[in-house]
mmCIF file with all atom_site columns, C-alpha atoms in Angstrom:
data_model
loop_
_atom_site.group_PDB
_atom_site.id
_atom_site.type_symbol
_atom_site.label_atom_id
_atom_site.label_alt_id
_atom_site.label_comp_id
_atom_site.label_asym_id
_atom_site.label_entity_id
_atom_site.label_seq_id
_atom_site.pdbx_PDB_ins_code
_atom_site.Cartn_x
_atom_site.Cartn_y
_atom_site.Cartn_z
_atom_site.occupancy
_atom_site.B_iso_or_equiv
_atom_site.pdbx_formal_charge
_atom_site.auth_seq_id
_atom_site.auth_comp_id
_atom_site.auth_asym_id
_atom_site.auth_atom_id
_atom_site.pdbx_PDB_model_num
ATOM 1   C CA . UNK A 1 1   ? -56.674 -24.839 3.505   1.00 55.00 ? 1   UNK A CA 1
ATOM 2   C CA . UNK A 1 2   ? -54.483 -27.818 2.753   1.00 70.00 ? 2   UNK A CA 1
ATOM 3   C CA . UNK A 1 3   ? -52.579 -27.955 -0.555  1.00 75.00 ? 3   UNK A CA 1
ATOM 4   C CA . UNK A 1 4   ? -53.617 -31.022 -2.505  1.00 73.00 ? 4   UNK A CA 1
ATOM 5   C CA . UNK A 1 5   ? -51.078 -33.643 -3.528  1.00 83.00 ? 5   UNK A CA 1
ATOM 6   C CA . UNK A 1 6   ? -50.473 -34.365 -7.216  1.00 80.00 ? 6   UNK A CA 1
ATOM 7   C CA . UNK A 1 7   ? -52.750 -37.409 -7.314  1.00 84.00 ? 7   UNK A CA 1
ATOM 8   C CA . UNK A 1 8   ? -55.518 -35.466 -5.607  1.00 84.00 ? 8   UNK A CA 1
ATOM 9   C CA . UNK A 1 9   ? -55.128 -32.606 -8.064  1.00 78.00 ? 9   UNK A CA 1
ATOM 10  C CA . UNK A 1 10  ? -55.251 -35.005 -11.032 1.00 78.00 ? 10  UNK A CA 1
ATOM 11  C CA . UNK A 1 11  ? -58.440 -36.626 -9.647  1.00 85.00 ? 11  UNK A CA 1
ATOM 12  C CA . UNK A 1 12  ? -60.048 -33.256 -9.165  1.00 83.00 ? 12  UNK A CA 1
ATOM 13  C CA . UNK A 1 13  ? -59.014 -32.017 -12.650 1.00 82.00 ? 13  UNK A CA 1
ATOM 14  C CA . UNK A 1 14  ? -60.119 -35.187 -14.455 1.00 84.00 ? 14  UNK A CA 1
ATOM 15  C CA . UNK A 1 15  ? -63.404 -35.173 -12.521 1.00 89.00 ? 15  UNK A CA 1
ATOM 16  C CA . UNK A 1 16  ? -64.269 -31.646 -13.608 1.00 88.00 ? 16  UNK A CA 1
ATOM 17  C CA . UNK A 1 17  ? -63.134 -32.075 -17.207 1.00 89.00 ? 17  UNK A CA 1
ATOM 18  C CA . UNK A 1 18  ? -64.818 -35.496 -17.664 1.00 92.00 ? 18  UNK A CA 1
ATOM 19  C CA . UNK A 1 19  ? -67.189 -34.122 -20.390 1.00 93.00 ? 19  UNK A CA 1
ATOM 20  C CA . UNK A 1 20  ? -64.183 -33.366 -22.641 1.00 93.00 ? 20  UNK A CA 1
ATOM 21  C CA . UNK A 1 21  ? -62.485 -36.741 -22.364 1.00 93.00 ? 21  UNK A CA 1
ATOM 22  C CA . UNK A 1 22  ? -64.163 -38.272 -25.469 1.00 95.00 ? 22  UNK A CA 1
ATOM 23  C CA . UNK A 1 23  ? -63.119 -35.466 -27.838 1.00 95.00 ? 23  UNK A CA 1
ATOM 24  C CA . UNK A 1 24  ? -59.635 -35.578 -26.210 1.00 94.00 ? 24  UNK A CA 1
ATOM 25  C CA . UNK A 1 25  ? -59.447 -39.280 -27.210 1.00 95.00 ? 25  UNK A CA 1
ATOM 26  C CA . UNK A 1 26  ? -60.546 -38.270 -30.740 1.00 96.00 ? 26  UNK A CA 1
ATOM 27  C CA . UNK A 1 27  ? -57.799 -35.640 -30.853 1.00 96.00 ? 27  UNK A CA 1
ATOM 28  C CA . UNK A 1 28  ? -55.226 -38.247 -29.780 1.00 95.00 ? 28  UNK A CA 1
ATOM 29  C CA . UNK A 1 29  ? -56.391 -40.764 -32.426 1.00 96.00 ? 29  UNK A CA 1
ATOM 30  C CA . UNK A 1 30  ? -56.268 -38.064 -35.075 1.00 97.00 ? 30  UNK A CA 1
ATOM 31  C CA . UNK A 1 31  ? -52.712 -37.205 -34.025 1.00 96.00 ? 31  UNK A CA 1
ATOM 32  C CA . UNK A 1 32  ? -51.705 -40.875 -34.436 1.00 96.00 ? 32  UNK A CA 1
ATOM 33  C CA . UNK A 1 33  ? -53.386 -40.978 -37.856 1.00 96.00 ? 33  UNK A CA 1
ATOM 34  C CA . UNK A 1 34  ? -51.549 -37.772 -38.833 1.00 97.00 ? 34  UNK A CA 1
ATOM 35  C CA . UNK A 1 35  ? -48.205 -39.254 -37.794 1.00 95.00 ? 35  UNK A CA 1
ATOM 36  C CA . UNK A 1 36  ? -48.954 -42.516 -39.588 1.00 95.00 ? 36  UNK A CA 1
ATOM 37  C CA . UNK A 1 37  ? -49.851 -40.679 -42.752 1.00 96.00 ? 37  UNK A CA 1
ATOM 38  C CA . UNK A 1 38  ? -46.622 -38.738 -42.493 1.00 96.00 ? 38  UNK A CA 1
ATOM 39  C CA . UNK A 1 39  ? -44.694 -42.032 -42.488 1.00 93.00 ? 39  UNK A CA 1
ATOM 40  C CA . UNK A 1 40  ? -46.723 -43.214 -45.443 1.00 95.00 ? 40  UNK A CA 1
ATOM 41  C CA . UNK A 1 41  ? -45.911 -39.972 -47.277 1.00 96.00 ? 41  UNK A CA 1
ATOM 42  C CA . UNK A 1 42  ? -42.199 -40.426 -46.709 1.00 95.00 ? 42  UNK A CA 1
ATOM 43  C CA . UNK A 1 43  ? -42.423 -43.992 -47.927 1.00 94.00 ? 43  UNK A CA 1
ATOM 44  C CA . UNK A 1 44  ? -44.295 -42.952 -51.077 1.00 96.00 ? 44  UNK A CA 1
ATOM 45  C CA . UNK A 1 45  ? -41.723 -40.217 -51.719 1.00 96.00 ? 45  UNK A CA 1
ATOM 46  C CA . UNK A 1 46  ? -38.908 -42.778 -51.492 1.00 95.00 ? 46  UNK A CA 1
ATOM 47  C CA . UNK A 1 47  ? -40.783 -45.120 -53.760 1.00 95.00 ? 47  UNK A CA 1
ATOM 48  C CA . UNK A 1 48  ? -41.351 -42.281 -56.215 1.00 96.00 ? 48  UNK A CA 1
ATOM 49  C CA . UNK A 1 49  ? -37.625 -41.476 -56.332 1.00 96.00 ? 49  UNK A CA 1
ATOM 50  C CA . UNK A 1 50  ? -36.781 -45.158 -56.790 1.00 95.00 ? 50  UNK A CA 1
ATOM 51  C CA . UNK A 1 51  ? -39.408 -45.552 -59.565 1.00 94.00 ? 51  UNK A CA 1
ATOM 52  C CA . UNK A 1 52  ? -38.218 -42.420 -61.331 1.00 94.00 ? 52  UNK A CA 1
ATOM 53  C CA . UNK A 1 53  ? -34.608 -43.553 -61.154 1.00 94.00 ? 53  UNK A CA 1
ATOM 54  C CA . UNK A 1 54  ? -35.429 -46.945 -62.586 1.00 95.00 ? 54  UNK A CA 1
ATOM 55  C CA . UNK A 1 55  ? -37.510 -45.475 -65.418 1.00 92.00 ? 55  UNK A CA 1
ATOM 56  C CA . UNK A 1 56  ? -40.892 -46.755 -64.191 1.00 92.00 ? 56  UNK A CA 1
ATOM 57  C CA . UNK A 1 57  ? -44.034 -44.558 -64.590 1.00 91.00 ? 57  UNK A CA 1
ATOM 58  C CA . UNK A 1 58  ? -44.690 -42.319 -61.632 1.00 91.00 ? 58  UNK A CA 1
ATOM 59  C CA . UNK A 1 59  ? -48.134 -40.893 -62.409 1.00 91.00 ? 59  UNK A CA 1
ATOM 60  C CA . UNK A 1 60  ? -49.955 -43.292 -60.069 1.00 92.00 ? 60  UNK A CA 1
ATOM 61  C CA . UNK A 1 61  ? -47.504 -42.611 -57.281 1.00 94.00 ? 61  UNK A CA 1
ATOM 62  C CA . UNK A 1 62  ? -47.906 -38.859 -57.642 1.00 95.00 ? 62  UNK A CA 1
ATOM 63  C CA . UNK A 1 63  ? -51.674 -39.283 -57.367 1.00 96.00 ? 63  UNK A CA 1
ATOM 64  C CA . UNK A 1 64  ? -51.239 -41.320 -54.196 1.00 96.00 ? 64  UNK A CA 1
ATOM 65  C CA . UNK A 1 65  ? -48.875 -38.715 -52.723 1.00 97.00 ? 65  UNK A CA 1
ATOM 66  C CA . UNK A 1 66  ? -51.516 -36.044 -53.317 1.00 97.00 ? 66  UNK A CA 1
ATOM 67  C CA . UNK A 1 67  ? -54.256 -38.140 -51.778 1.00 97.00 ? 67  UNK A CA 1
ATOM 68  C CA . UNK A 1 68  ? -52.189 -38.995 -48.705 1.00 97.00 ? 68  UNK A CA 1
ATOM 69  C CA . UNK A 1 69  ? -51.006 -35.414 -48.282 1.00 97.00 ? 69  UNK A CA 1
ATOM 70  C CA . UNK A 1 70  ? -54.603 -34.182 -48.392 1.00 98.00 ? 70  UNK A CA 1
ATOM 71  C CA . UNK A 1 71  ? -55.642 -36.862 -45.879 1.00 98.00 ? 71  UNK A CA 1
ATOM 72  C CA . UNK A 1 72  ? -52.758 -35.893 -43.668 1.00 98.00 ? 72  UNK A CA 1
ATOM 73  C CA . UNK A 1 73  ? -53.721 -32.191 -43.831 1.00 97.00 ? 73  UNK A CA 1
ATOM 74  C CA . UNK A 1 74  ? -57.283 -33.079 -42.922 1.00 98.00 ? 74  UNK A CA 1
ATOM 75  C CA . UNK A 1 75  ? -56.187 -35.240 -39.984 1.00 97.00 ? 75  UNK A CA 1
ATOM 76  C CA . UNK A 1 76  ? -53.864 -32.444 -38.781 1.00 97.00 ? 76  UNK A CA 1
ATOM 77  C CA . UNK A 1 77  ? -56.595 -29.839 -38.972 1.00 97.00 ? 77  UNK A CA 1
ATOM 78  C CA . UNK A 1 78  ? -59.132 -32.082 -37.229 1.00 97.00 ? 78  UNK A CA 1
ATOM 79  C CA . UNK A 1 79  ? -56.633 -32.928 -34.515 1.00 96.00 ? 79  UNK A CA 1
ATOM 80  C CA . UNK A 1 80  ? -55.855 -29.249 -33.905 1.00 94.00 ? 80  UNK A CA 1
ATOM 81  C CA . UNK A 1 81  ? -59.565 -28.358 -33.938 1.00 95.00 ? 81  UNK A CA 1
ATOM 82  C CA . UNK A 1 82  ? -60.594 -31.049 -31.499 1.00 95.00 ? 82  UNK A CA 1
ATOM 83  C CA . UNK A 1 83  ? -57.561 -30.424 -29.243 1.00 93.00 ? 83  UNK A CA 1
ATOM 84  C CA . UNK A 1 84  ? -58.322 -26.750 -28.957 1.00 92.00 ? 84  UNK A CA 1
ATOM 85  C CA . UNK A 1 85  ? -62.050 -27.416 -28.535 1.00 93.00 ? 85  UNK A CA 1
ATOM 86  C CA . UNK A 1 86  ? -61.172 -29.666 -25.617 1.00 93.00 ? 86  UNK A CA 1
ATOM 87  C CA . UNK A 1 87  ? -58.791 -27.064 -24.163 1.00 90.00 ? 87  UNK A CA 1
ATOM 88  C CA . UNK A 1 88  ? -61.250 -24.187 -24.257 1.00 89.00 ? 88  UNK A CA 1
ATOM 89  C CA . UNK A 1 89  ? -64.150 -26.331 -23.073 1.00 91.00 ? 89  UNK A CA 1
ATOM 90  C CA . UNK A 1 90  ? -61.940 -27.493 -20.150 1.00 89.00 ? 90  UNK A CA 1
ATOM 91  C CA . UNK A 1 91  ? -61.129 -23.819 -19.379 1.00 87.00 ? 91  UNK A CA 1
ATOM 92  C CA . UNK A 1 92  ? -64.828 -23.057 -19.320 1.00 87.00 ? 92  UNK A CA 1
ATOM 93  C CA . UNK A 1 93  ? -65.515 -25.960 -16.960 1.00 89.00 ? 93  UNK A CA 1
ATOM 94  C CA . UNK A 1 94  ? -62.658 -25.059 -14.627 1.00 85.00 ? 94  UNK A CA 1
ATOM 95  C CA . UNK A 1 95  ? -63.521 -21.393 -14.473 1.00 82.00 ? 95  UNK A CA 1
ATOM 96  C CA . UNK A 1 96  ? -67.142 -22.243 -13.750 1.00 86.00 ? 96  UNK A CA 1
ATOM 97  C CA . UNK A 1 97  ? -65.931 -24.496 -10.924 1.00 85.00 ? 97  UNK A CA 1
ATOM 98  C CA . UNK A 1 98  ? -63.773 -21.664 -9.513  1.00 79.00 ? 98  UNK A CA 1
ATOM 99  C CA . UNK A 1 99  ? -66.691 -19.241 -9.515  1.00 78.00 ? 99  UNK A CA 1
ATOM 100 C CA . UNK A 1 100 ? -68.994 -21.892 -8.091  1.00 83.00 ? 100 UNK A CA 1
ATOM 101 C CA . UNK A 1 101 ? -66.544 -22.302 -5.207  1.00 77.00 ? 101 UNK A CA 1
ATOM 102 C CA . UNK A 1 102 ? -66.072 -18.551 -4.712  1.00 73.00 ? 102 UNK A CA 1
ATOM 103 C CA . UNK A 1 103 ? -69.747 -17.457 -4.694  1.00 71.00 ? 103 UNK A CA 1
ATOM 104 C CA . UNK A 1 104 ? -70.600 -18.897 -1.254  1.00 73.00 ? 104 UNK A CA 1
ATOM 105 C CA . UNK A 1 105 ? -67.455 -17.241 0.199   1.00 68.00 ? 105 UNK A CA 1
ATOM 106 C CA . UNK A 1 106 ? -67.927 -13.914 -1.632  1.00 70.00 ? 106 UNK A CA 1
ATOM 107 C CA . UNK A 1 107 ? -68.479 -11.586 1.325   1.00 68.00 ? 107 UNK A CA 1
ATOM 108 C CA . UNK A 1 108 ? -65.493 -12.958 3.312   1.00 67.00 ? 108 UNK A CA 1
ATOM 109 C CA . UNK A 1 109 ? -63.212 -13.293 0.227   1.00 64.00 ? 109 UNK A CA 1
ATOM 110 C CA . UNK A 1 110 ? -63.964 -9.777  -0.946  1.00 64.00 ? 110 UNK A CA 1
ATOM 111 C CA . UNK A 1 111 ? -63.125 -8.359  2.477   1.00 67.00 ? 111 UNK A CA 1
ATOM 112 C CA . UNK A 1 112 ? -59.765 -10.093 2.689   1.00 68.00 ? 112 UNK A CA 1
ATOM 113 C CA . UNK A 1 113 ? -58.497 -10.194 -0.933  1.00 66.00 ? 113 UNK A CA 1
ATOM 114 C CA . UNK A 1 114 ? -58.194 -7.830  -3.839  1.00 64.00 ? 114 UNK A CA 1
ATOM 115 C CA . UNK A 1 115 ? -60.333 -8.777  -6.813  1.00 61.00 ? 115 UNK A CA 1
ATOM 116 C CA . UNK A 1 116 ? -57.413 -8.339  -9.225  1.00 68.00 ? 116 UNK A CA 1
ATOM 117 C CA . UNK A 1 117 ? -55.370 -10.825 -7.266  1.00 68.00 ? 117 UNK A CA 1
ATOM 118 C CA . UNK A 1 118 ? -58.178 -13.392 -7.319  1.00 67.00 ? 118 UNK A CA 1
ATOM 119 C CA . UNK A 1 119 ? -58.656 -12.956 -11.072 1.00 70.00 ? 119 UNK A CA 1
ATOM 120 C CA . UNK A 1 120 ? -54.970 -13.162 -11.808 1.00 73.00 ? 120 UNK A CA 1
ATOM 121 C CA . UNK A 1 121 ? -54.556 -16.328 -9.737  1.00 68.00 ? 121 UNK A CA 1
ATOM 122 C CA . UNK A 1 122 ? -57.620 -17.981 -11.201 1.00 67.00 ? 122 UNK A CA 1
ATOM 123 C CA . UNK A 1 123 ? -56.841 -17.237 -14.847 1.00 71.00 ? 123 UNK A CA 1
ATOM 124 C CA . UNK A 1 124 ? -53.091 -17.884 -14.575 1.00 71.00 ? 124 UNK A CA 1
ATOM 125 C CA . UNK A 1 125 ? -53.501 -21.370 -13.065 1.00 67.00 ? 125 UNK A CA 1
ATOM 126 C CA . UNK A 1 126 ? -56.394 -22.307 -15.322 1.00 66.00 ? 126 UNK A CA 1
ATOM 127 C CA . UNK A 1 127 ? -54.623 -21.057 -18.441 1.00 69.00 ? 127 UNK A CA 1
ATOM 128 C CA . UNK A 1 128 ? -51.839 -23.530 -17.754 1.00 75.00 ? 128 UNK A CA 1
ATOM 129 C CA . UNK A 1 129 ? -54.382 -26.278 -18.184 1.00 79.00 ? 129 UNK A CA 1
ATOM 130 C CA . UNK A 1 130 ? -55.046 -25.135 -21.786 1.00 79.00 ? 130 UNK A CA 1
ATOM 131 C CA . UNK A 1 131 ? -51.532 -26.002 -22.733 1.00 83.00 ? 131 UNK A CA 1
ATOM 132 C CA . UNK A 1 132 ? -51.885 -29.512 -21.382 1.00 84.00 ? 132 UNK A CA 1
ATOM 133 C CA . UNK A 1 133 ? -55.124 -30.249 -23.185 1.00 84.00 ? 133 UNK A CA 1
ATOM 134 C CA . UNK A 1 134 ? -54.320 -28.531 -26.519 1.00 84.00 ? 134 UNK A CA 1
ATOM 135 C CA . UNK A 1 135 ? -50.579 -29.123 -26.891 1.00 86.00 ? 135 UNK A CA 1
ATOM 136 C CA . UNK A 1 136 ? -49.371 -31.861 -24.510 1.00 88.00 ? 136 UNK A CA 1
ATOM 137 C CA . UNK A 1 137 ? -51.833 -34.758 -24.123 1.00 88.00 ? 137 UNK A CA 1
ATOM 138 C CA . UNK A 1 138 ? -52.314 -35.859 -27.771 1.00 91.00 ? 138 UNK A CA 1
ATOM 139 C CA . UNK A 1 139 ? -48.577 -35.521 -28.650 1.00 92.00 ? 139 UNK A CA 1
ATOM 140 C CA . UNK A 1 140 ? -47.597 -37.548 -25.589 1.00 91.00 ? 140 UNK A CA 1
ATOM 141 C CA . UNK A 1 141 ? -50.126 -40.309 -26.330 1.00 92.00 ? 141 UNK A CA 1
ATOM 142 C CA . UNK A 1 142 ? -49.151 -40.416 -29.997 1.00 93.00 ? 142 UNK A CA 1
ATOM 143 C CA . UNK A 1 143 ? -45.467 -40.526 -29.120 1.00 90.00 ? 143 UNK A CA 1
ATOM 144 C CA . UNK A 1 144 ? -46.096 -43.684 -27.140 1.00 90.00 ? 144 UNK A CA 1
ATOM 145 C CA . UNK A 1 145 ? -48.615 -45.395 -29.467 1.00 93.00 ? 145 UNK A CA 1
ATOM 146 C CA . UNK A 1 146 ? -47.392 -44.576 -32.989 1.00 92.00 ? 146 UNK A CA 1
ATOM 147 C CA . UNK A 1 147 ? -43.950 -46.276 -32.712 1.00 92.00 ? 147 UNK A CA 1
ATOM 148 C CA . UNK A 1 148 ? -45.539 -49.421 -31.326 1.00 92.00 ? 148 UNK A CA 1
ATOM 149 C CA . UNK A 1 149 ? -48.070 -49.554 -34.205 1.00 94.00 ? 149 UNK A CA 1
ATOM 150 C CA . UNK A 1 150 ? -45.361 -48.816 -36.787 1.00 92.00 ? 150 UNK A CA 1
ATOM 151 C CA . UNK A 1 151 ? -43.105 -51.581 -35.409 1.00 94.00 ? 151 UNK A CA 1
ATOM 152 C CA . UNK A 1 152 ? -46.031 -54.028 -35.426 1.00 95.00 ? 152 UNK A CA 1
ATOM 153 C CA . UNK A 1 153 ? -46.837 -53.136 -39.032 1.00 94.00 ? 153 UNK A CA 1
ATOM 154 C CA . UNK A 1 154 ? -43.193 -53.571 -39.990 1.00 93.00 ? 154 UNK A CA 1
ATOM 155 C CA . UNK A 1 155 ? -43.107 -56.901 -38.212 1.00 95.00 ? 155 UNK A CA 1
ATOM 156 C CA . UNK A 1 156 ? -46.295 -58.150 -39.892 1.00 96.00 ? 156 UNK A CA 1
ATOM 157 C CA . UNK A 1 157 ? -45.572 -56.787 -43.428 1.00 94.00 ? 157 UNK A CA 1
ATOM 158 C CA . UNK A 1 158 ? -41.757 -56.967 -43.703 1.00 93.00 ? 158 UNK A CA 1
ATOM 159 C CA . UNK A 1 159 ? -40.239 -59.174 -40.943 1.00 94.00 ? 159 UNK A CA 1
ATOM 160 C CA . UNK A 1 160 ? -39.996 -59.257 -37.190 1.00 95.00 ? 160 UNK A CA 1
ATOM 161 C CA . UNK A 1 161 ? -36.204 -59.171 -37.430 1.00 95.00 ? 161 UNK A CA 1
ATOM 162 C CA . UNK A 1 162 ? -36.438 -55.760 -39.139 1.00 94.00 ? 162 UNK A CA 1
ATOM 163 C CA . UNK A 1 163 ? -38.896 -54.584 -36.527 1.00 94.00 ? 163 UNK A CA 1
ATOM 164 C CA . UNK A 1 164 ? -36.581 -55.746 -33.747 1.00 95.00 ? 164 UNK A CA 1
ATOM 165 C CA . UNK A 1 165 ? -33.705 -53.891 -35.413 1.00 94.00 ? 165 UNK A CA 1
ATOM 166 C CA . UNK A 1 166 ? -35.722 -50.682 -35.393 1.00 91.00 ? 166 UNK A CA 1
ATOM 167 C CA . UNK A 1 167 ? -36.949 -51.192 -31.796 1.00 92.00 ? 167 UNK A CA 1
ATOM 168 C CA . UNK A 1 168 ? -33.893 -49.534 -30.070 1.00 93.00 ? 168 UNK A CA 1
ATOM 169 C CA . UNK A 1 169 ? -34.425 -46.378 -32.143 1.00 88.00 ? 169 UNK A CA 1
ATOM 170 C CA . UNK A 1 170 ? -38.071 -46.263 -31.220 1.00 85.00 ? 170 UNK A CA 1
ATOM 171 C CA . UNK A 1 171 ? -37.193 -46.644 -27.545 1.00 86.00 ? 171 UNK A CA 1
ATOM 172 C CA . UNK A 1 172 ? -34.530 -43.934 -27.772 1.00 86.00 ? 172 UNK A CA 1
ATOM 173 C CA . UNK A 1 173 ? -37.007 -41.405 -29.164 1.00 77.00 ? 173 UNK A CA 1
ATOM 174 C CA . UNK A 1 174 ? -39.181 -41.804 -26.071 1.00 69.00 ? 174 UNK A CA 1
#
């Protein structure tokens, strides 16, 4: 049996896990929202310190900090929930595909391989996929999208010169 190349493996994997792509997109969007709310929270905290130092009332800002913190917590929980739902659903799909491929070969496979070796190989390789879906995809997508959105907001709301000044730091974090 020929070992598939990386592109062939990605096509096979994305073909089998196609049913979980929409919730994976939701998880990625929620991750971006979570990071955006984190930036808003930092901005509000800075504004709170500046308002307190200048003697301005801070009650309204405190309320906004609580609201944004709760929204951030909800976005974080929802992102974790959907990411892990995707990961475990993908595991289910991949394991079903493995068993579907093994069943027609069962008599020959059982005569030439030990069942423990087959199980270890199938679960070890498939479990690596869980890390990708639950802990890698959404952070990678959000690491690329969030800085671009933040720089666009800075450019539109503050000035494009400030956004261009911050651009090298955004590129360095990638």
